[in-house]
Structure formats: C-alpha cells, structure tokens
Coordinates of C-alpha atoms in Angstrom, one line a residue:
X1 CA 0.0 0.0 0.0
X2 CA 1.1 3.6 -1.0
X3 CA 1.2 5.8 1.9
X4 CA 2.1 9.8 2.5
X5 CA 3.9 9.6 5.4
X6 CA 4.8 13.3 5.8
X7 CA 4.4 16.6 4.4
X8 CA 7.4 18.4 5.5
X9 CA 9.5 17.1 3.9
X10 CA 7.3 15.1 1.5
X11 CA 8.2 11.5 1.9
X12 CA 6.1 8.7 1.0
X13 CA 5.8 4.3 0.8
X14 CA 5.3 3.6 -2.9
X15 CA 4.2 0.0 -3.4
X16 CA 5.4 -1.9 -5.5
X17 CA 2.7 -1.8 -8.5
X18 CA 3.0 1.9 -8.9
X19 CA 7.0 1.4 -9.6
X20 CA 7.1 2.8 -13.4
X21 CA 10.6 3.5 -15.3
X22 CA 10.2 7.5 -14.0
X23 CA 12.6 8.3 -11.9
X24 CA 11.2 11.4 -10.6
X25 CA 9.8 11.4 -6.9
X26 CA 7.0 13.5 -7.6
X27 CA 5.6 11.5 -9.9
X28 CA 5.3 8.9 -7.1
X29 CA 4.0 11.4 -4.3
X30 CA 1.3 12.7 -6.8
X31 CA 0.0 9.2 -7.6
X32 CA 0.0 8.7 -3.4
X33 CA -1.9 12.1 -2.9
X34 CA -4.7 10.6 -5.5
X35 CA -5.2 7.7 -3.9
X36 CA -5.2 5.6 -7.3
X37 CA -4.2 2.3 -5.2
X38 CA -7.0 3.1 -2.4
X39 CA -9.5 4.6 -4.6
X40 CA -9.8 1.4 -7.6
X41 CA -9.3 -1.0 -5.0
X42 CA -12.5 -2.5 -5.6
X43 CA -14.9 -5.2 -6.6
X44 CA -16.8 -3.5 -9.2
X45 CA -14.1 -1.3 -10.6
X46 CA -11.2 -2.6 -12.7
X47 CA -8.4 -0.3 -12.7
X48 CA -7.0 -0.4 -16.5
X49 CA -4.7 1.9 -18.5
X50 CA -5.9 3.6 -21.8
X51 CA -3.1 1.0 -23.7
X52 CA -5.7 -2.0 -22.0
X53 CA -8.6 -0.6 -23.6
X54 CA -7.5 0.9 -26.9
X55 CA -6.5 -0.7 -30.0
X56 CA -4.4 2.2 -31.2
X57 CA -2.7 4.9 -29.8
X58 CA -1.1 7.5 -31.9
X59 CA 0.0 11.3 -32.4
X60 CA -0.3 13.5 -35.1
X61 CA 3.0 14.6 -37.4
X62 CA 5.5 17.1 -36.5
X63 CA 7.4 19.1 -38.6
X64 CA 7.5 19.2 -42.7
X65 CA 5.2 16.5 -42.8
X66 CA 2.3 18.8 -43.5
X67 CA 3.8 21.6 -45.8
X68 CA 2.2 25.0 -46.7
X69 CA 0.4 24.0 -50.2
X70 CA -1.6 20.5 -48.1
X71 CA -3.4 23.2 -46.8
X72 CA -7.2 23.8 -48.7
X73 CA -10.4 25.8 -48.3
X74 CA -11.9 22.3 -48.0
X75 CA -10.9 18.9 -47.5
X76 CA -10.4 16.5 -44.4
X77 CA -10.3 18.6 -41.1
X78 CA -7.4 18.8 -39.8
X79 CA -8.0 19.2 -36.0
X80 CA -5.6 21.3 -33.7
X81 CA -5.6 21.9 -29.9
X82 CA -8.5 24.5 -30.3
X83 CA -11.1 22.5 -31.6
X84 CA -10.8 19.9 -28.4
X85 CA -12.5 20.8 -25.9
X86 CA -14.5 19.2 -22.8
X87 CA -18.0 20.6 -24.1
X88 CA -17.5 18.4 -27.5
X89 CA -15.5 19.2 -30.6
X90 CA -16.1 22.8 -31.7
X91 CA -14.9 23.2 -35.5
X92 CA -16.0 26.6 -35.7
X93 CA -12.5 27.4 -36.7
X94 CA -11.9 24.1 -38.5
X95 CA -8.9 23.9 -40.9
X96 CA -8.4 21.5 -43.9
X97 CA -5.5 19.5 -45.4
X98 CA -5.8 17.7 -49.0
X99 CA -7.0 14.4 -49.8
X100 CA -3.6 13.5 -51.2
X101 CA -1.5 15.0 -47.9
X102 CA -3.9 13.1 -45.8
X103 CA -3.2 9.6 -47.8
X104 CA 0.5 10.5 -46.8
X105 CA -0.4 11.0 -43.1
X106 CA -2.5 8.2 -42.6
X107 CA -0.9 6.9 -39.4
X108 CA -3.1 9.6 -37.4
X109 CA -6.4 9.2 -39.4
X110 CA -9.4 9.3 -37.3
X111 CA -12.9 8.4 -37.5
X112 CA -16.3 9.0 -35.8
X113 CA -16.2 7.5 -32.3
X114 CA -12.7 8.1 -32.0
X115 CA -11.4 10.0 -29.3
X116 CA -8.9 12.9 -29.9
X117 CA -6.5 14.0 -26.7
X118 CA -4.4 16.9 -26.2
X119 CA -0.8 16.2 -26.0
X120 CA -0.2 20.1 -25.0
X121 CA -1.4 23.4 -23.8
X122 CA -5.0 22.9 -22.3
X123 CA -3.5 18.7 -21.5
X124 CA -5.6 16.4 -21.0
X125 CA -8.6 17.6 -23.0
X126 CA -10.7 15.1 -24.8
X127 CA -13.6 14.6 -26.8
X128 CA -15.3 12.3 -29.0
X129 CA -15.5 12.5 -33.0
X130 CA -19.1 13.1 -34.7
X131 CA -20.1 12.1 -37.7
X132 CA -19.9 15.7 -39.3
X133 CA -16.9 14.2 -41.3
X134 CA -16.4 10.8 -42.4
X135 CA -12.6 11.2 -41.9
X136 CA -10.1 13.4 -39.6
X137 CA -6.8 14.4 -39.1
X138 CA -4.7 15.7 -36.4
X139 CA -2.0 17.7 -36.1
X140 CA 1.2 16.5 -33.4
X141 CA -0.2 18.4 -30.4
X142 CA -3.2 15.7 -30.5
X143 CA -3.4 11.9 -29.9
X144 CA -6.1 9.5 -31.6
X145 CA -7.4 6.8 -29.2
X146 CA -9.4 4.3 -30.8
X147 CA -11.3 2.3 -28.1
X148 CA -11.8 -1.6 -27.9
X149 CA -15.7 -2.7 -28.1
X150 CA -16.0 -3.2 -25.0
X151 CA -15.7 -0.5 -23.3
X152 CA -17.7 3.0 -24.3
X153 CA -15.6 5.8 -25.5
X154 CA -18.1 8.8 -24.2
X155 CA -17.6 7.1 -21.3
X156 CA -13.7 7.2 -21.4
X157 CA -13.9 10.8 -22.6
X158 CA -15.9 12.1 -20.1
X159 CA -13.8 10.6 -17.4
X160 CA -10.8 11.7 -18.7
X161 CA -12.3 15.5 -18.6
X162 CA -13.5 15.2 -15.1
X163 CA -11.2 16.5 -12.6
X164 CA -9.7 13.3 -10.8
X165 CA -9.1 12.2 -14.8
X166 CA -7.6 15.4 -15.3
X167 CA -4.6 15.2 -12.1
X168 CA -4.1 11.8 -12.9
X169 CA -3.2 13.3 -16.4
X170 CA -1.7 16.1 -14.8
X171 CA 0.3 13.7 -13.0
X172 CA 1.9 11.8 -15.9
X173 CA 3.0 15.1 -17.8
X174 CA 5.9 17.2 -17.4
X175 CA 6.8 20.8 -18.2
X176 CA 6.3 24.1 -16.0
X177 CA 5.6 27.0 -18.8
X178 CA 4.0 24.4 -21.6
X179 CA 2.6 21.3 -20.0
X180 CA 3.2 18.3 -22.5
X181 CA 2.6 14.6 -22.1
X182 CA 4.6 11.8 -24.5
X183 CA 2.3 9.3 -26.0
X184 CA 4.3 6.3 -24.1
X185 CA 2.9 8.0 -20.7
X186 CA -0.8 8.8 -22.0
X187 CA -0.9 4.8 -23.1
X188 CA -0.1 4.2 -18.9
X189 CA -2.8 6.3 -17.8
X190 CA -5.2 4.7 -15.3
X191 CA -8.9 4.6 -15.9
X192 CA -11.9 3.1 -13.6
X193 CA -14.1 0.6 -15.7
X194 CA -17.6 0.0 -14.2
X195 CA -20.2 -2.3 -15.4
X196 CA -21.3 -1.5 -19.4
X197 CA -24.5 -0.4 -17.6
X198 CA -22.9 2.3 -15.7
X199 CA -20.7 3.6 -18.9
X200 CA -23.5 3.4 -21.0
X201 CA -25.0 5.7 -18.3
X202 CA -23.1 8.4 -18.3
X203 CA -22.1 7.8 -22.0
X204 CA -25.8 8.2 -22.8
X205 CA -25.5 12.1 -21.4
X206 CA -23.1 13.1 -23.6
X207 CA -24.3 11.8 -26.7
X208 CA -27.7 13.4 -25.4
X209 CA -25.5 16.8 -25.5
X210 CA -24.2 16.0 -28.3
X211 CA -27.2 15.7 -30.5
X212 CA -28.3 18.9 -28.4
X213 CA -25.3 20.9 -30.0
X214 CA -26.0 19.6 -33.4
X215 CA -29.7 20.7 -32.9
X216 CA -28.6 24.3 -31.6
X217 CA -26.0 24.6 -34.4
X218 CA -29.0 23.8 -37.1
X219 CA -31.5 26.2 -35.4
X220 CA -28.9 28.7 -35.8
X221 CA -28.1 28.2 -39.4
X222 CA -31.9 28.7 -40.3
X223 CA -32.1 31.4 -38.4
X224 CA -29.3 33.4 -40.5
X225 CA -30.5 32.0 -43.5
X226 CA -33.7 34.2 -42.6
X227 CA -31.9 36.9 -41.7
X228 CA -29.3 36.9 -44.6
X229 CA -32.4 36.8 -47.4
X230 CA -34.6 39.4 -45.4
X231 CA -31.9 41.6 -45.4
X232 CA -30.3 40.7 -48.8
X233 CA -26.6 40.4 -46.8
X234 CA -25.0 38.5 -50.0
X235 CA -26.0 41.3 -52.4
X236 CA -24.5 43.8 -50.4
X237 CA -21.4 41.3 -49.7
X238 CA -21.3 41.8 -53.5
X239 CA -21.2 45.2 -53.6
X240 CA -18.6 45.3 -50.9
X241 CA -16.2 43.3 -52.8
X242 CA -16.6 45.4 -56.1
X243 CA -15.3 48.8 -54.2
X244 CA -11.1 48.8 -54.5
X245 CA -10.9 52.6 -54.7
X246 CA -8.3 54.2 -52.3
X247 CA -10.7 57.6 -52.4
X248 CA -14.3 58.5 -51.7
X249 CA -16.5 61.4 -52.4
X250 CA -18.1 62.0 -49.2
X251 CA -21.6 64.2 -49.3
X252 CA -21.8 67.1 -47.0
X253 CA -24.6 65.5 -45.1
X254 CA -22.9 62.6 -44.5
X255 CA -20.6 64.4 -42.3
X256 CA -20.6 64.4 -38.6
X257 CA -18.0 65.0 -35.9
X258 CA -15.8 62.6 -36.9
X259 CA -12.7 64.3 -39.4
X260 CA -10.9 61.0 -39.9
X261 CA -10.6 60.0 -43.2
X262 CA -11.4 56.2 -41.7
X263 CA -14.2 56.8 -40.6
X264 CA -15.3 58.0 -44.5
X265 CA -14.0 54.9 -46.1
X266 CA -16.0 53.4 -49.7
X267 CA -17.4 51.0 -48.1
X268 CA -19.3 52.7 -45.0
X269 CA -20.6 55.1 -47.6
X270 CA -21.6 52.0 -49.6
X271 CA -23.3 50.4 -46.5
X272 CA -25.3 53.1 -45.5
X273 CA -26.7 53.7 -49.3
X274 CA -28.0 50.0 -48.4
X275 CA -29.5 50.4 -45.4
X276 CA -31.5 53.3 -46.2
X277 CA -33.6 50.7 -49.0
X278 CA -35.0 49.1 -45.9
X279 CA -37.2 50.4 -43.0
X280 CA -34.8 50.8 -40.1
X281 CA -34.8 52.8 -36.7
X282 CA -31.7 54.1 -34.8
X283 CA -31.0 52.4 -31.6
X284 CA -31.6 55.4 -29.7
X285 CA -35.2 55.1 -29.8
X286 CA -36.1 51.5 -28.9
X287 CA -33.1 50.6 -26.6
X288 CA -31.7 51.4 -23.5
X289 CA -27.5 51.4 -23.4
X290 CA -25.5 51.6 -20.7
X291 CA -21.9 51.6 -19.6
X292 CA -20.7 47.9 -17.5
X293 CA -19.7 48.1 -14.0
X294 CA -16.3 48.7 -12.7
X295 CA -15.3 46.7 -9.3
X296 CA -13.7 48.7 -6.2
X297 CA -12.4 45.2 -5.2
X298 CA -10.9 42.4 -7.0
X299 CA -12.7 39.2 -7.9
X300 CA -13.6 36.5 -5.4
X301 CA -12.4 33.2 -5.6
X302 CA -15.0 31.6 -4.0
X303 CA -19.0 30.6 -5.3
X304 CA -20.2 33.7 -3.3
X305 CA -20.6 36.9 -3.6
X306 CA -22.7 39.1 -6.8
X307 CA -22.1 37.2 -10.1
X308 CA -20.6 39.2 -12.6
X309 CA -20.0 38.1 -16.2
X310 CA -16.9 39.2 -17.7
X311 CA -15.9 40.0 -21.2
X312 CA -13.8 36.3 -21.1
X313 CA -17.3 34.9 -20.1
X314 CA -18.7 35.9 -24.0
X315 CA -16.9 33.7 -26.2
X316 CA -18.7 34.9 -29.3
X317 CA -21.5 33.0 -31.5
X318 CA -24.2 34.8 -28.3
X319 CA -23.4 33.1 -25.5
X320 CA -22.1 33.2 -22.4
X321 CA -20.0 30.9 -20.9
X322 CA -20.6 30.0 -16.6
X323 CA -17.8 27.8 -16.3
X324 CA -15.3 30.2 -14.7
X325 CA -17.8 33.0 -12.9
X326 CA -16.2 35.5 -10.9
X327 CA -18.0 37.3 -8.0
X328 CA -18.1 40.8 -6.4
X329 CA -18.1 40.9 -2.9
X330 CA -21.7 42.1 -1.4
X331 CA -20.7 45.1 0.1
X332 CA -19.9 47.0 -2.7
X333 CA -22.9 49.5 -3.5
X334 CA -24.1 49.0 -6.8
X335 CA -27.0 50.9 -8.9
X336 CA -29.2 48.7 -10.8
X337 CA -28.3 49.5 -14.4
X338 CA -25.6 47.2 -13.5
X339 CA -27.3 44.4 -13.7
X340 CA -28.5 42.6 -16.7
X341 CA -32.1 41.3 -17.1
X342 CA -33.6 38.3 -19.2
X343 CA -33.1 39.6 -22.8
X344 CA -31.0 42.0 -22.5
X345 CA -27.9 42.1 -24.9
X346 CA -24.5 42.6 -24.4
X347 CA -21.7 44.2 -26.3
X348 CA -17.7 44.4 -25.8
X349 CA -16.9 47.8 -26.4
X350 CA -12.9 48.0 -25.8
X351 CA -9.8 45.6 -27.4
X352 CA -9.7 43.6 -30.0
X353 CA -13.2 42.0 -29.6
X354 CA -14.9 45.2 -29.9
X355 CA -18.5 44.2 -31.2
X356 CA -19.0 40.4 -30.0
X357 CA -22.2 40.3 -28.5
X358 CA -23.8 38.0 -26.1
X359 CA -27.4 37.3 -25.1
X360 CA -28.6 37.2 -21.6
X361 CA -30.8 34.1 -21.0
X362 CA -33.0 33.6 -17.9
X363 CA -30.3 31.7 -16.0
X364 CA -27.7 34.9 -16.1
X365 CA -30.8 37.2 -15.1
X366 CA -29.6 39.7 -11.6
X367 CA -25.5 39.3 -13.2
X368 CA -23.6 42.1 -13.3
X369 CA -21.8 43.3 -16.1
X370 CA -18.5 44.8 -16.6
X371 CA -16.8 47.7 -17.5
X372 CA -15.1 47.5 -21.4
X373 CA -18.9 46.0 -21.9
X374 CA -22.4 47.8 -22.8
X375 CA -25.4 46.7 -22.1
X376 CA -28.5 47.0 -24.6
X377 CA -31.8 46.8 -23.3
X378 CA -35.2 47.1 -25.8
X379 CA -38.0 49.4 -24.5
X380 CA -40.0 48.6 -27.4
X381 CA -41.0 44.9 -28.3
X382 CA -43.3 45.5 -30.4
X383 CA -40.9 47.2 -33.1
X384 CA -38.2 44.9 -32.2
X385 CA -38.1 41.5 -31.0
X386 CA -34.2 40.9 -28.5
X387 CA -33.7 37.5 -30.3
X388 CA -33.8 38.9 -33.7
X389 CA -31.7 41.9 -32.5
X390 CA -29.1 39.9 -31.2
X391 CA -28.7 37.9 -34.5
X392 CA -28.3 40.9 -36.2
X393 CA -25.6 42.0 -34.3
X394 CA -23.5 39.3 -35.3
X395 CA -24.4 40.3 -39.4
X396 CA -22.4 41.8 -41.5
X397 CA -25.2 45.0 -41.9
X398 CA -24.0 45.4 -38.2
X399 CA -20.4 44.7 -37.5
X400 CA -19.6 47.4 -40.2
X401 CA -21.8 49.8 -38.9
X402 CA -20.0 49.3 -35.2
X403 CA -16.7 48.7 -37.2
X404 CA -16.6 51.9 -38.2
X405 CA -17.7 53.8 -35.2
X406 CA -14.5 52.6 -33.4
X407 CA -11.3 54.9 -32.6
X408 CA -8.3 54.1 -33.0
X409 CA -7.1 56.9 -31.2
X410 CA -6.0 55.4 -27.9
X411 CA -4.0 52.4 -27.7
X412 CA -6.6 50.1 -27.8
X413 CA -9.3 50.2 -30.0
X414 CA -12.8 51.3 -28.7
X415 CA -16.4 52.2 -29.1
X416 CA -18.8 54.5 -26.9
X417 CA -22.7 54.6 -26.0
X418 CA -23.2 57.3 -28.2
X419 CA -22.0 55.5 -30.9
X420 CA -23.7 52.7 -30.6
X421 CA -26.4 54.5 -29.9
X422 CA -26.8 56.1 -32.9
X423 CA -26.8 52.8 -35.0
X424 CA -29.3 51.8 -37.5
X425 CA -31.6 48.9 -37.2
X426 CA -32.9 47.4 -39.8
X427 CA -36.6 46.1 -39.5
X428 CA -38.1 43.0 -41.2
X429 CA -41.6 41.9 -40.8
X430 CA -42.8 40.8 -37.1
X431 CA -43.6 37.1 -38.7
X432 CA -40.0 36.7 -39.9
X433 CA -38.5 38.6 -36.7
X434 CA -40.3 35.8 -34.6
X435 CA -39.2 32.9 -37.1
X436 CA -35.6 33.9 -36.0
X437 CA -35.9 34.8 -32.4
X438 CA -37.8 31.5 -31.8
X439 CA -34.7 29.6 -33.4
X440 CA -32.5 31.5 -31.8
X441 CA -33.7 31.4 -28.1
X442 CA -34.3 27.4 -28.9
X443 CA -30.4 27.5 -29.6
X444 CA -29.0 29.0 -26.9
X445 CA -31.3 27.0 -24.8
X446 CA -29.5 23.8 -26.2
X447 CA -26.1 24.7 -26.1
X448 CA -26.6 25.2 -21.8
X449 CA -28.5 22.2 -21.9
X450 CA -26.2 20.4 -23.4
X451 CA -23.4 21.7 -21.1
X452 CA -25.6 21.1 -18.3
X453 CA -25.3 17.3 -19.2
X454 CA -21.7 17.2 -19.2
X455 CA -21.3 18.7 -16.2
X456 CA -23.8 16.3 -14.8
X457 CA -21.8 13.6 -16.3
X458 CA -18.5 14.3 -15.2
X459 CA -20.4 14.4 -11.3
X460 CA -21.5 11.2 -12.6
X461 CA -17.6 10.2 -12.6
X462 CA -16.9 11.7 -9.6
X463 CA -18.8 9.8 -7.7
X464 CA -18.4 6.8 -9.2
X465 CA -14.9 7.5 -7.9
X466 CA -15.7 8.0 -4.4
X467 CA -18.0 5.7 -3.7
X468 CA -21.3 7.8 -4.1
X469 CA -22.8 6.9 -7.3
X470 CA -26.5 5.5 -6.8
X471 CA -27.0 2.7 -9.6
X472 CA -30.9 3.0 -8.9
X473 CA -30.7 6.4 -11.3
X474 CA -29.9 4.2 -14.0
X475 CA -33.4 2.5 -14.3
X476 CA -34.9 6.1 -14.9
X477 CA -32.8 7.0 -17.8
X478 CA -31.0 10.5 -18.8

C-alpha cells in the first residue's frame, strides 16, 4: 500500500505496482496524494490503462510532414488543440488539409467514435469525433485513441475530462511553462471501468448533449438563412467586394464629428446607401444602453458573492460561458443598471473584440456586467423582438456599422454609448423577426442544456470515484 507519510518534507511508501521506469519522486507522491491504489481497490471497478482498452494509440506529425500548399479551403479537417475541448469538438474554426497529404499522413487518421486528446497546452482535453466528417486528421499536439468494443468511448472521454481524470493526467506530464505529455505516458494512464450499464449511463449524457449541439448549431443556421435573405446580406457582400478605390466622395450630409478619413471609407458610404432601402430605426429610440460596472475590489475566488460576467465569459456566436464565474463581494454598492435582465444584450466595447455580443438568457438574469462592456436593453417589443436583434448584431449590416464607429485613437481600439447608440436597425416583418428569435432562443437554450449534461456527467464520474454513485438512477434514464 502507498502511503504519504509526511508533508514536511514530503516523503512517501510507494508500493510496488506503482513502480514505473520515472525516476522522478514527484511522480510517485502525486499518484499517493490521489489515492489511485485506495480509490480502484474494488470489486466493481477494474483499474486499467488507456493501452488496456484501446486498440491504437497514436500522435499527429511534426514538422515538414504537413507543408504550406496540403493546406485547402476544403478537405479533411485537420483538427488542432483549439477544436478539443471538454464541451464536445467545436470546429468553428476548423482547418483542412488535401485528400492527397492526408493519404500520406494516414498513421493519425481518425474516425467517428474516436477520441482525440491533447498532447499540450490545455492537456488532457478530450472529446469524441461526430459524424460531421467521415474522416479526420490531427496535427502532433493531438493523440487519436481508438477504443476496444467493449468498453464506451463517451464514457472514457468524459472521465478523462472530469477533474480526478484530469490530475491523474496532470500527473503523468511534465513541463512548467507548456505542460506536455509523450504518447508512451498517455498509453499508462489509469482509468476506472464499471459495469457496461454504468458507462452506457453516463455515456448516454453526452451523446444526449451532443445531438443537443448539433440541434442548436441547425436552429442557428436557419435562423441566419432568414436573416441573410430578409436583409439581402449577399448582395451587399457583392457590392462590398466590387469597391477597390483608395478615395471616396463623401456628401456634406454625411458628415458628422468625426474628421478622420477612416471613418469615411467606400465601403461605410456604400453600406449606408444599403440600409436606407429598408425600413430601419436608430437604436436610440427602442433601446436602453449603458456603460458595465467597474469593481472597487478584486474578484472573489470563492462561489459567493454578486455574479458578474466578464468580457472572457462571452466567447462569441451569443453566449455566455458560466464555467469560470467571478464574484463581487456584497458590500460594494451597486445601482441597478448594472445588472442585466432576461433579454438584455451585451456588447464588448474595448480591445480587440470590440462588437462580439452575447445574449442574456434567464439563468444569467440579476448578473452584473463589466466595465469595457455595454449593455443594450429594448424598451419597445413590439418594433423589435431581442432574439432577432441579437442575430443581427453578429451580421455583416452590423459589425460594419459598429466597425466603423471605433477609434483608433488610444492604444486600444474602442467604441462609446453614443455611438452605438446612434446605430441603424434594420426592421423585417414581425412574422420573420419571430421565425428567427424562436430559433434562436431554442439554440442557446441547447447549447446550456447540453453543457448542463456534461457537467452532470462528469459528477457522474466523480462519484463513481468515491464511492457515491447511486445505480438506482440508471433504471430512470438520462
């Protein structure tokens, strides 16, 4: 048995099925702090290593292997670090590599039900593949595992992303400023096999989330294709691309405030031509915007406190992400146009990000916002409906419109309340406004369902773990 036998100086019994060919004592003492020999010692559990309960185990290539001209508009995905993530594969950002170059990398082909780990950076990252692609790739910062039958790879994934799967990764890597694991130490990993009841338990969750997120990502597709022919977006992408003059005639009622010649450029005066064929209303007159909230304190650590959601709490396509929550401490005095309501929209106004919205949903309703951030709140329903509004954000019709009411005068680029303000909103029919705020709202509410599963999963692993997972769930289902 592996004991810790003191702290200062750390000092610990390793016995003698631990023994590996590291060399390293803290390898040893983080595998006694886990408990691995305590916790698996256990009828119902078989401890195993991934190398038990894979048939292959490989890396992508390194180096010249992939060369400038493998790269395509379209192809087989070639999957990087970024598109792994505990939430499912996200391939919003999805590169390709050629049929040919991926013939000549073959070795690290993948395929649905595959899972795809992360060698480096965020380590110990998994997820399984979908069927969106018949065939994958990955580049040398990723591993393929490609499970046995008999054992469910959602299952494997999802312990492997919990947090005991992710120290006992943790444990087997090495590096201070860029964690790394070699492939020969991801093969020894340790992993708790239940019954086939209990993995196709918690398996079942994720591929329940994962049929969520293809849902959502289909609900949102229809919903721009609405918005994109209502507002005729690929016509004036057309007319966009056909500008490629360095001047522009600007008319005298065009002017305002601004005397940058930026501000001026073709294709602002092109977009606003545009806009005025529709019906539209300046954001003045049916919103509410206000400036976010700036802390006299620091953030809490702790799950107490006033929520606040933070610019790296919006990662884009309108949501919010509630995995890492900060919170204000209570006795701060705040006035209530901090806080966001149900509906309400949010904007980054500061840095690079300047224009990325995110919808506020009933679950972030009483959340404060923060500074760098506006918040825009619609006074009139009737004219506009939020879902619709928020879609429209993200358009083309509207990141120019905000693109071009941004300075560049300090050192980071920036917007202001009067500038948004003063945008123009173009109005489609109430009918098609609901047909994309009804898709929209549905998609949003899928995404946090689905993340609410594997979250619920991973607890599901955590228990398991320590003894606490109830087995009479399982008759009801997920």
């Amino acid at each position: 048995m592996s004991t810790l036998v003191s702290l200062k100086p750390k000092l610990g019994w390793v016995s003698s099925e631990l023994f590996d060919d590291r060399m390293d004592s803290s390898f040893y003492l983080s595998q006694i702090e886990l408990g691995l020999d305590k916790i698996f010692n256990k009828k119902d559990i078989k401890l195993l290593t991934l190398e038990d309960i894979t048939r292959r185990i490989v890396d992508g290539p390194f180096g010249s292997a992939v060369l400038a001209n493998d790269y395509v508009s379209e192809g087989i995905p070639f999957l990087r670090v970024q598109n792994v993530t505990d939430y499912g594969l996200n391939l919003d950002d999805v590169i390709f590599i050629s049929k040919e170059c991926n013939k000549r990398i073959a070795r690290s082909q993948a395929v649905k039900g595959n899972i795809v780990f992360t060698k480096t950076g965020w380590l110990g990252n998994t997820c399984v593949l979908t069927s969106e692609y018949d065939v994958y790739n990955i580049r040398g910062d990723l591993a393929v595992l490609e499970c046995k039958d008999d054992v469910d790879p959602y299952y494997i994934s999802t312990y492997l992303n919990s947090s005991f799967g992710k120290k006992v990764t943790s444990s087997f890597g090495s590096g201070s400023t860029r964690p790394r694991i070699l492939l020969s130490n991801i093969r020894k990993i340790p992993v708790p096999i239940p019954s086939e009841k209990i993995q196709s338990y918690i398996g079942n969750k994720v591929r329940k989330a994962e049929k969520l997120r293809e849902e959502a990502k289909r609900l949102k597709e229809e919903a721009e294709e609405i918005l994109f022919n209502e507002l005729r977006i690929k016509e004036l992408e057309h007319l966009l691309m056909e500008q490629n003059k360095k001047y522009n005639w600007v008319e005298e009622t065009a002017l305002t405030e601004r005397i940058d010649a930026y501000y001026y450029k073709a294709k602002y005066t092109i977009l606003d031509k545009f806009i005025s064929q529709f019906e539209y209303v300046i954001t003045k007159k049916i919103a509410d915007v206000e400036y976010g909230y700036m802390p006299q304190e620091d953030y809490t650590e702790v799950d107490s406190g006033i929520p606040i959601i933070r610019i790296t709490n919006m990662p884009g396509n309108l949501l919010i992400d509630s995995s890492d929550i900060k919170h204000i401490p209570v006795n701060e005095k705040i006035k209530d146009r901090h806080f966001v309501r149900e509906n309400d929209i949010l904007m980054v106004q500061l840095g690079d990000t300047t224009g990325k919205v995110a919808y506020v949903s009933k679950e972030f309703d009483g959340y404060l916002f923060p500074s760098f951030c506006l918040k825009i709140s619609l006074k009139d329903t009737n004219k506009v409906l939020p879902g619709y509004l928020a879609l429209l954000y993200e358009s083309k019709i509207m990141q120019l419109q905000i693109e071009q009411t941004i300075s560049y005068a300090s050192v980071r680029p920036n917007t202001t309340k009067p500038a948004i303000e003063s945008l123009k909103i173009p109005i489609v029919e109430m009918s098609k406004q609901k047909e994309i705020a009804d898709r929209i709202l549905n998609y949003i509410k899928h995404i946090y369902e689905s993340k609410h599963l594997i979250i619920e999963a991973k607890q599901d692993v955590e228990d398991l773990i320590e003894g606490k997972f109830d087995e009479s769930k399982i008759s009801e289902g997920v």
